[in-house]
Coordinates of C-alpha atoms in Angstrom, one line a residue:
X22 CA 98.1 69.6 114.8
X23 CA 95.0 69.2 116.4
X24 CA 92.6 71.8 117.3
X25 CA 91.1 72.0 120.4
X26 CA 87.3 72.8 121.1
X27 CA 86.1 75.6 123.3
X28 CA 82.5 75.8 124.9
X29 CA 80.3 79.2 124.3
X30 CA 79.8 81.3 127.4
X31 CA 76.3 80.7 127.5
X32 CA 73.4 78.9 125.8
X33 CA 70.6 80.1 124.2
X34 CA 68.7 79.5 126.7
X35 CA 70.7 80.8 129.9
X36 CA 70.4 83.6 127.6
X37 CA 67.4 84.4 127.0
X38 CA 66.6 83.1 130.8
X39 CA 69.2 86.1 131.8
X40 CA 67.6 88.9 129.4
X41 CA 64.2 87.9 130.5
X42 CA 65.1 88.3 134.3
X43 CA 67.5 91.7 133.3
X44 CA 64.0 92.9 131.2
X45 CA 61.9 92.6 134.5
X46 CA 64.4 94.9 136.6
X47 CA 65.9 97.2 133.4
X48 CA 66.0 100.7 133.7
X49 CA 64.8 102.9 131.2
X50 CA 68.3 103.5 129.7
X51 CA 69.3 100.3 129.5
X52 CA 69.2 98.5 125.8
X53 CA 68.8 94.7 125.5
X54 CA 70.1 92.9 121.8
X55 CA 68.7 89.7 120.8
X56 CA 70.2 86.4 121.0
X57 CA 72.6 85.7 118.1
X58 CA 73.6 82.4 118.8
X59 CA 71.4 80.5 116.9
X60 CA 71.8 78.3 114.0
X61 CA 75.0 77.6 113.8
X62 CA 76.5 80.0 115.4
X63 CA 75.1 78.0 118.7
X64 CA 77.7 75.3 117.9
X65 CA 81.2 75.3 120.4
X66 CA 83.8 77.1 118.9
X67 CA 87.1 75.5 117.3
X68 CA 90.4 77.6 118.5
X69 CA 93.3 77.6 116.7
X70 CA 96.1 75.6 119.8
X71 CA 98.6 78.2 118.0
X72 CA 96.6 81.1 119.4
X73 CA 98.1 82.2 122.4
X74 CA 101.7 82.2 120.6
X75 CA 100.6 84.1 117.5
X76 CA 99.0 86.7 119.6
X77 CA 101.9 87.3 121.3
X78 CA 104.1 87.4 118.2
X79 CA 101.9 89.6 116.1
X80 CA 101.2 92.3 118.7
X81 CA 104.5 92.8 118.9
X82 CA 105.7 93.1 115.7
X83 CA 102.8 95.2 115.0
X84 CA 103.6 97.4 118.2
X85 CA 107.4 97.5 117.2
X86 CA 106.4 98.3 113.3
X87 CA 103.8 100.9 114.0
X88 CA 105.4 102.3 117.2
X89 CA 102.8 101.8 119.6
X90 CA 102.8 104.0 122.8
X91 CA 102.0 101.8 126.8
X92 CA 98.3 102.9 126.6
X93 CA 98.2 101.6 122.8
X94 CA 99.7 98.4 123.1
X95 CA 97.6 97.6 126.1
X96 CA 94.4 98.3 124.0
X97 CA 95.4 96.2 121.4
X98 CA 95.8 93.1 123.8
X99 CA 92.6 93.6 125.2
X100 CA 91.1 94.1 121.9
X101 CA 92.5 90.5 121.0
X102 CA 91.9 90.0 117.5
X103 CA 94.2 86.9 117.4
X104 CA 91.2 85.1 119.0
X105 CA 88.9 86.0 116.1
X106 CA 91.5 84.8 113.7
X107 CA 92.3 81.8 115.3
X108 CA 88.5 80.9 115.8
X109 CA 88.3 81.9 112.0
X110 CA 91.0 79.8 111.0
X111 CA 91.3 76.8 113.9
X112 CA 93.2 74.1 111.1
X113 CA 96.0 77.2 110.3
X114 CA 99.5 76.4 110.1
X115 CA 101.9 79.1 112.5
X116 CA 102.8 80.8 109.6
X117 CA 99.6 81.1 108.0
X118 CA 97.7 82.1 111.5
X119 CA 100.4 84.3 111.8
X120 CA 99.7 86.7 108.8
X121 CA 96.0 85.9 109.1
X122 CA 96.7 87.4 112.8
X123 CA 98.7 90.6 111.2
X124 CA 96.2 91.2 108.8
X125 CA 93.5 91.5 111.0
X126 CA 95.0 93.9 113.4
X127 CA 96.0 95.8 110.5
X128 CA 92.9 96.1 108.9
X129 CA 91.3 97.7 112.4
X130 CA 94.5 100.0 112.9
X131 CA 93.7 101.3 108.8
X132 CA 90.0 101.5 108.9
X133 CA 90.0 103.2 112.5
X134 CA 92.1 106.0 110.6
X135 CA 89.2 106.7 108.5
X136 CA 86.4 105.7 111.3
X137 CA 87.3 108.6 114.1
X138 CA 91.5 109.4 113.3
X139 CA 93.2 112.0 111.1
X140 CA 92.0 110.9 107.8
X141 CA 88.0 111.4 108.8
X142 CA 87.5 114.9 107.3
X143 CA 90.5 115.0 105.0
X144 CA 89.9 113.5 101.6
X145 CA 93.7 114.2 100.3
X146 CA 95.2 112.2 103.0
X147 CA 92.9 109.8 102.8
X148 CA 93.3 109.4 99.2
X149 CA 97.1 109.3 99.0
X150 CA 97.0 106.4 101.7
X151 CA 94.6 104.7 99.9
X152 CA 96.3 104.6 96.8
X153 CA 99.4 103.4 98.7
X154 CA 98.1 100.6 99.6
X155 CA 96.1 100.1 96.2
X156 CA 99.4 100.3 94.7
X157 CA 100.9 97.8 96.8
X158 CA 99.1 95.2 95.5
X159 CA 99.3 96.3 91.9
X160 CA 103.1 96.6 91.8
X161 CA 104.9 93.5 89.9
X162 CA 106.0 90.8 92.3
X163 CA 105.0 90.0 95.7
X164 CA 107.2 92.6 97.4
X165 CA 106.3 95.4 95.2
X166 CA 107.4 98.3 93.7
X167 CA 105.8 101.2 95.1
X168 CA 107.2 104.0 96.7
X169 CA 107.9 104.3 100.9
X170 CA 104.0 104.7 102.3
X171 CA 102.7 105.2 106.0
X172 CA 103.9 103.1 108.3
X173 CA 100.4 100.9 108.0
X174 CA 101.4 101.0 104.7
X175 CA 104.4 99.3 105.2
X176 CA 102.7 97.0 107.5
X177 CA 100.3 96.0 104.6
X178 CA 103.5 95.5 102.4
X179 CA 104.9 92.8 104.1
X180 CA 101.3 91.0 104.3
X181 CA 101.0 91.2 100.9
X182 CA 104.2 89.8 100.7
X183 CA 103.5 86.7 102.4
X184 CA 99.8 86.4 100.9
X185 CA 101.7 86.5 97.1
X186 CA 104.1 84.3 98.0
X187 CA 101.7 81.8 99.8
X188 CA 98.9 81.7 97.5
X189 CA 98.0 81.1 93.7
X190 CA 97.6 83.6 91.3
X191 CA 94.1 83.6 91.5
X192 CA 93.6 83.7 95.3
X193 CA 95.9 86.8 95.0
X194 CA 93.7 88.3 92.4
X195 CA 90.7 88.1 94.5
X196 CA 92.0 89.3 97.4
X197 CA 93.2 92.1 95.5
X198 CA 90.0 92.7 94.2
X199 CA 88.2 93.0 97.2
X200 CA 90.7 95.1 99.2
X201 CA 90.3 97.5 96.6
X202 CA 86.8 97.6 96.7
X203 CA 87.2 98.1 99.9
X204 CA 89.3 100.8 100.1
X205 CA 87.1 102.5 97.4
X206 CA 84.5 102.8 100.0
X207 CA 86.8 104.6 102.0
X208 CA 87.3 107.1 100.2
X209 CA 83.5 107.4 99.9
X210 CA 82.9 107.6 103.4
X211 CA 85.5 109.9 103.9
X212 CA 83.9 112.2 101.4
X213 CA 80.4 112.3 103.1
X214 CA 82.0 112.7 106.4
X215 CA 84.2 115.3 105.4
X216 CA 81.0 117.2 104.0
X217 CA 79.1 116.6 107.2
X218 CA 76.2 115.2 105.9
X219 CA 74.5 112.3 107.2
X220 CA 73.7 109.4 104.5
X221 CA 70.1 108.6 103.9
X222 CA 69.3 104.5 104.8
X223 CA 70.4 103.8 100.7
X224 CA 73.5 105.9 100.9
X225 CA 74.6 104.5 103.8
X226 CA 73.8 100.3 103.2
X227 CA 75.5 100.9 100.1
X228 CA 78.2 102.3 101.7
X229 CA 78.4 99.7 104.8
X230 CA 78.6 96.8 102.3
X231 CA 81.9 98.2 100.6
X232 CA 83.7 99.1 103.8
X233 CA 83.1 95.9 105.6
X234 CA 85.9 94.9 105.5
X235 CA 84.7 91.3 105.4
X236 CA 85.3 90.1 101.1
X237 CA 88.9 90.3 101.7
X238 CA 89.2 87.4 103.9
X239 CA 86.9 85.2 101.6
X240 CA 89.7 84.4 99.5
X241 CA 92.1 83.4 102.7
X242 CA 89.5 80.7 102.9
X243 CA 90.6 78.9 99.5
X244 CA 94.2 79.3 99.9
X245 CA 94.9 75.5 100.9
X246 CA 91.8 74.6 98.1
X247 CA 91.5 73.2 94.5
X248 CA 88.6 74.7 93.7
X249 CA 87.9 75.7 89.8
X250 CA 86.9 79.8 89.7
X251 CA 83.8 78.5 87.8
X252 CA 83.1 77.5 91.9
X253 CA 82.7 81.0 92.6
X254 CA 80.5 81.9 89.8
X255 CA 77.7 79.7 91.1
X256 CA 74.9 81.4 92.3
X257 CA 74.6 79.3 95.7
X258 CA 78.5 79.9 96.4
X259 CA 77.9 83.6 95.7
X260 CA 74.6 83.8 97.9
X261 CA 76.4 82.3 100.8
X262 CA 79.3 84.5 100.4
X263 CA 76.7 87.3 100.7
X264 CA 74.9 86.2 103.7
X265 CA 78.3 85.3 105.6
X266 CA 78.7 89.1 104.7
X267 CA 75.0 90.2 105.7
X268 CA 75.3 88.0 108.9
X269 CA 78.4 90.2 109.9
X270 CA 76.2 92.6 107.9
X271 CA 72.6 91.2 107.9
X272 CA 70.5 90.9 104.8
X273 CA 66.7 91.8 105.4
X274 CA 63.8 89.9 103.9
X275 CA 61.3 90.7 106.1
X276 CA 58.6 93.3 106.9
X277 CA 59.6 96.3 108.4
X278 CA 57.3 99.1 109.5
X279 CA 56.8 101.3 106.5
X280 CA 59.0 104.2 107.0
X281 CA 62.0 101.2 107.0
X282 CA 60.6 99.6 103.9
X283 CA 63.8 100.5 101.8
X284 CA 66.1 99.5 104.2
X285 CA 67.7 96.2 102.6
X286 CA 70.4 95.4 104.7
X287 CA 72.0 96.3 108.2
X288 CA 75.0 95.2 110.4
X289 CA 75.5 92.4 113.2
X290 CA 78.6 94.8 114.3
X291 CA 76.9 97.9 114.3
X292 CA 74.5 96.2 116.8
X293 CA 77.9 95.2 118.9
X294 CA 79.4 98.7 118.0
X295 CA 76.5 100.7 118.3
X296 CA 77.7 101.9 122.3
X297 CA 81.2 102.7 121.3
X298 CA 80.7 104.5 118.3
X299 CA 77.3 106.6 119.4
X300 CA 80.2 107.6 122.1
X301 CA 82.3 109.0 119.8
X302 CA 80.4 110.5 117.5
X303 CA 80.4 108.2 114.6
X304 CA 77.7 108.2 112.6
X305 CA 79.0 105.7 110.7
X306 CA 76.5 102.9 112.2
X307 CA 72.9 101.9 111.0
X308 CA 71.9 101.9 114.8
X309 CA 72.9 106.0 114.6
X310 CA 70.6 106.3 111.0
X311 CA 67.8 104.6 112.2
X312 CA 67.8 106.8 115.8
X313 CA 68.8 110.0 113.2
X314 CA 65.7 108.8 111.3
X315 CA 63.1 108.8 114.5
X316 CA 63.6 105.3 115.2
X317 CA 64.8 104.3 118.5
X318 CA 67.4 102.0 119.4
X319 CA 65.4 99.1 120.6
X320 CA 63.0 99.0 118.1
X321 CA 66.2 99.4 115.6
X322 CA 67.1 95.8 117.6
X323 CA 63.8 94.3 117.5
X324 CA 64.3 94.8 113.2
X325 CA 67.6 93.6 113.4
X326 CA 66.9 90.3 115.0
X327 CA 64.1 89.7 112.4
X328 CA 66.6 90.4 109.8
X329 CA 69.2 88.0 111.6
X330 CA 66.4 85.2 111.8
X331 CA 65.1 85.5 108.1
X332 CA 69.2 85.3 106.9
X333 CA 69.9 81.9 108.7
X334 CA 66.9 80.4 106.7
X335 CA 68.3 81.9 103.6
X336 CA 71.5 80.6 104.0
X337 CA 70.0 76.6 104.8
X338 CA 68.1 77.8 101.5
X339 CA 71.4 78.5 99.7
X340 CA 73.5 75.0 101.4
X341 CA 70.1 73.0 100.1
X342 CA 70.3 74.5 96.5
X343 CA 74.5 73.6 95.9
X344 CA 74.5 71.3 93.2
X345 CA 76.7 68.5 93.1
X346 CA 80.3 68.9 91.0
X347 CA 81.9 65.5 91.7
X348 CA 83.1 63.9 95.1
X349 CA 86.2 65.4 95.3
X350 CA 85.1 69.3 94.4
X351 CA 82.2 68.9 96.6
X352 CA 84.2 68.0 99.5
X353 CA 86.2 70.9 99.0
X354 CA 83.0 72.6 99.0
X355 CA 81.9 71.7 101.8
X356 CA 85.4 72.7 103.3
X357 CA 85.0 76.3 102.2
X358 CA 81.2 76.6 103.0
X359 CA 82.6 75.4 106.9
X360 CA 85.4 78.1 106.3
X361 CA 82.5 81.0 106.1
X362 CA 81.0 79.9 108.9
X363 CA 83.6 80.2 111.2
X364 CA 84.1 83.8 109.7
X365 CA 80.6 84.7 110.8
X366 CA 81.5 82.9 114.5
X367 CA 84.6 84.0 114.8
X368 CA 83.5 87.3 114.3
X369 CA 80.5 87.0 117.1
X370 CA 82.6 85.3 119.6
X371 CA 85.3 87.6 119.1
X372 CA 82.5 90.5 119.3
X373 CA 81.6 89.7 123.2
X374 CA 85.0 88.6 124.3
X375 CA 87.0 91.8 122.7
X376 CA 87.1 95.4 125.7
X377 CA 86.7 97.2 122.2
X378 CA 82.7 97.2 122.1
X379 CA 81.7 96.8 126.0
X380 CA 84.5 97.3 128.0
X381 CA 85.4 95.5 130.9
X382 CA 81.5 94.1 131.1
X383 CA 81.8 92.2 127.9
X384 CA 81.2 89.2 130.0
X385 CA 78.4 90.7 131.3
X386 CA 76.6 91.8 128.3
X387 CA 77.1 88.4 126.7
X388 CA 75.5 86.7 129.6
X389 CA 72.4 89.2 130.0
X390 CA 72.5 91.2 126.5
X391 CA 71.6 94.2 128.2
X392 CA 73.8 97.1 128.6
X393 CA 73.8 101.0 129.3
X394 CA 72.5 103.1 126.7
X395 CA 74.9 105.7 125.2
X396 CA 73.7 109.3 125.0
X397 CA 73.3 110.5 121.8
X398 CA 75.6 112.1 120.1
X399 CA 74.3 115.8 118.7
X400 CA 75.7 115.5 114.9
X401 CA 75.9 118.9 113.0
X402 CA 75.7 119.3 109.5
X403 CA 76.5 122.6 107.0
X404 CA 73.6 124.1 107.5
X405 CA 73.2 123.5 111.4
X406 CA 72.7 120.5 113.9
X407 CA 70.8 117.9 113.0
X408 CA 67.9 117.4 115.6
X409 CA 67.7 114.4 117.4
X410 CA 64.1 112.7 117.3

């Protein structure tokens, strides 16, 4: 079926025209981000013509499954993560946009659990629902064979399900793979938030690149592919794979000031989450470390968007050095190299289009970048609060 093509809300340079005239009249506690359409992440988007449908089908089997209340279902609309996936995914067949749909809503509902829900500060639950859905994925055959879990649990089950049934062996081992890693960091986060600490900048980049959340969905991209595994050994594949990551999660190669010299890498969401989660409390956003750190937010921007600018000339470094495997693998390259860009777009668009970051002004904020700064949060450790600077 055709896809149909979708103009951005604004060019770079109605942007940058609209911060420039919202930077004359800001107030002080008003923050501006940079422009992050650029390369290509300025081109239109792609949406999936089954979007509408699937979103309607997979909030409502998730509502029904997970036994959402009015107030939560509502959220969840708003929130729209079948427009990431089907932005993400724009060729998908129903069936395949509709699990890619599930999973994504999933994956918010689980992490959210861990982010600012009942599993924050308790290590034992968190544990036991992390090896749940480890276990899952381990169990022989697609439906597995592990015990009754949560009911997100359960949820995940019946992705699985259709993933394993849908996908070759090895597209099912390396999604496995990077779920678990993922759920790994979990647990580690849970563990320094539950012994109210604050990670220093290494702890914490460490920790933000195994709870992205982002790995898993690489190997959704080669599901319809015939591409050899020596493909993903390359060191141009894995580079790219690790800038779509560090664009959703932003790989740093240039010069900081010199108290920020070891920070390495830092987070296109938590730019886009920074509002939301300094709200409630979560420190779990490099935006909070660098402010916790004597940074302020701004300048914590300003660093960012080098960092963004520096990892769109790494990744035409990394397209440039692919070498050449044949006509027919290299057009399947090219195929998945397209699929991780509209992972990084999706996940931008869907960013300024979602109420989940900036509310009702999401619009807004797209059009001007400049939004109300959040008071900061007073974060308290064992041994006290930990002043703000």
């Amino acid at each position: 079926m055709a896809s149909s093509a979708v103009s951005t809300t604004a060019t770079n340079s109605e942007h940058l025209s609209s911060v420039e005239g919202w930077k004359n009249h800001l107030e002080p506690n008003y923050l501006t981000l940079p422009d992050m359409f650029i390369s290509f992440l300025a081109q239109p988007l792609v949406l999936n013509p089954q979007y509408e449908k699937k979103k309607a089908e997979s909030e409502a089997w998730m509502s029904e499954r997970l036994e959402y209340t009015d107030k939560e279902r509502t959220k969840r609309a708003h929130a729209d993560f079948a427009y990431c996936m089907s932005v993400f995914a724009p060729d998908a067949g129903p069936d395949e946009l509709r699990t890619l749909c599930d999973w994504f809503q999933f994956v918010f509902d689980f992490d959210d659990q861990f982010d600012n829900g009942p599993m924050k500060n308790d290590p034992d639950k968190a544990l036991k629902e992390i090896k749940s859905i480890i276990a899952t994925m381990d169990s022989t055959g697609p439906k597995g064979a592990s015990p009754q879990g949560s009911p997100l649990v359960e949820v995940f089950r019946s992705i699985w399900h259709r993933i394993a049934t849908g996908t070759s062996t090895e597209t099912q081992r390396r999604h496995r793979e990077a779920m678990t890693e993922y759920c790994h960091g979990l647990i580690q986060q849970v563990s320094i938030s539950s012994s109210r600490e604050i990670p220093d900048l290494e702890e914490y980049l460490e920790l933000r690149r195994r709870t992205s959340g982002v790995p898993p969905l690489f190997s959704l991209i080669d599901q319809h592919l015939n591409l050899p595994n020596a493909i993903f050994a390359n060191a141009s594949i894995c580079t790219l794979q690790n800038l779509a990551r560090e664009l959703i999660l932003l790989s740093a190669s240039s010069s900081p000031p010199a108290r920020l010299v070891s920070l390495t890498s830092t987070s296109q969401n938590d730019l886009l989450s920074y509002s939301k989660e300094e709200t409630q409390g979560e420190s779990h956003n490099l935006v909070i470390i660098y402010r916790l750190s004597g940074v302020p937010p701004q300048l914590a921007f300003e660093q960012i968007d080098k960092r963004l600018k520096a990892c769109h000339r790494n990744w035409s470094q990394a397209e440039a050095d692919l070498p050449h495997w044949g006509d027919a693998i290299d057009e399947q390259v090219t195929k998945y190299v397209a699929g991780l860009q509209h992972l990084v777009q999706a996940n931008l668009n869907w960013s300024f289009r979602t109420e989940r970051y900036f509310g009702k002004r999401h619009d807004d904020v797209r059009k001007t970048g400049a939004f109300k700064a959040p008071k900061p949060h007073v974060f308290r450790t064992e041994s006290g609060r930990m002043d703000e600077n």
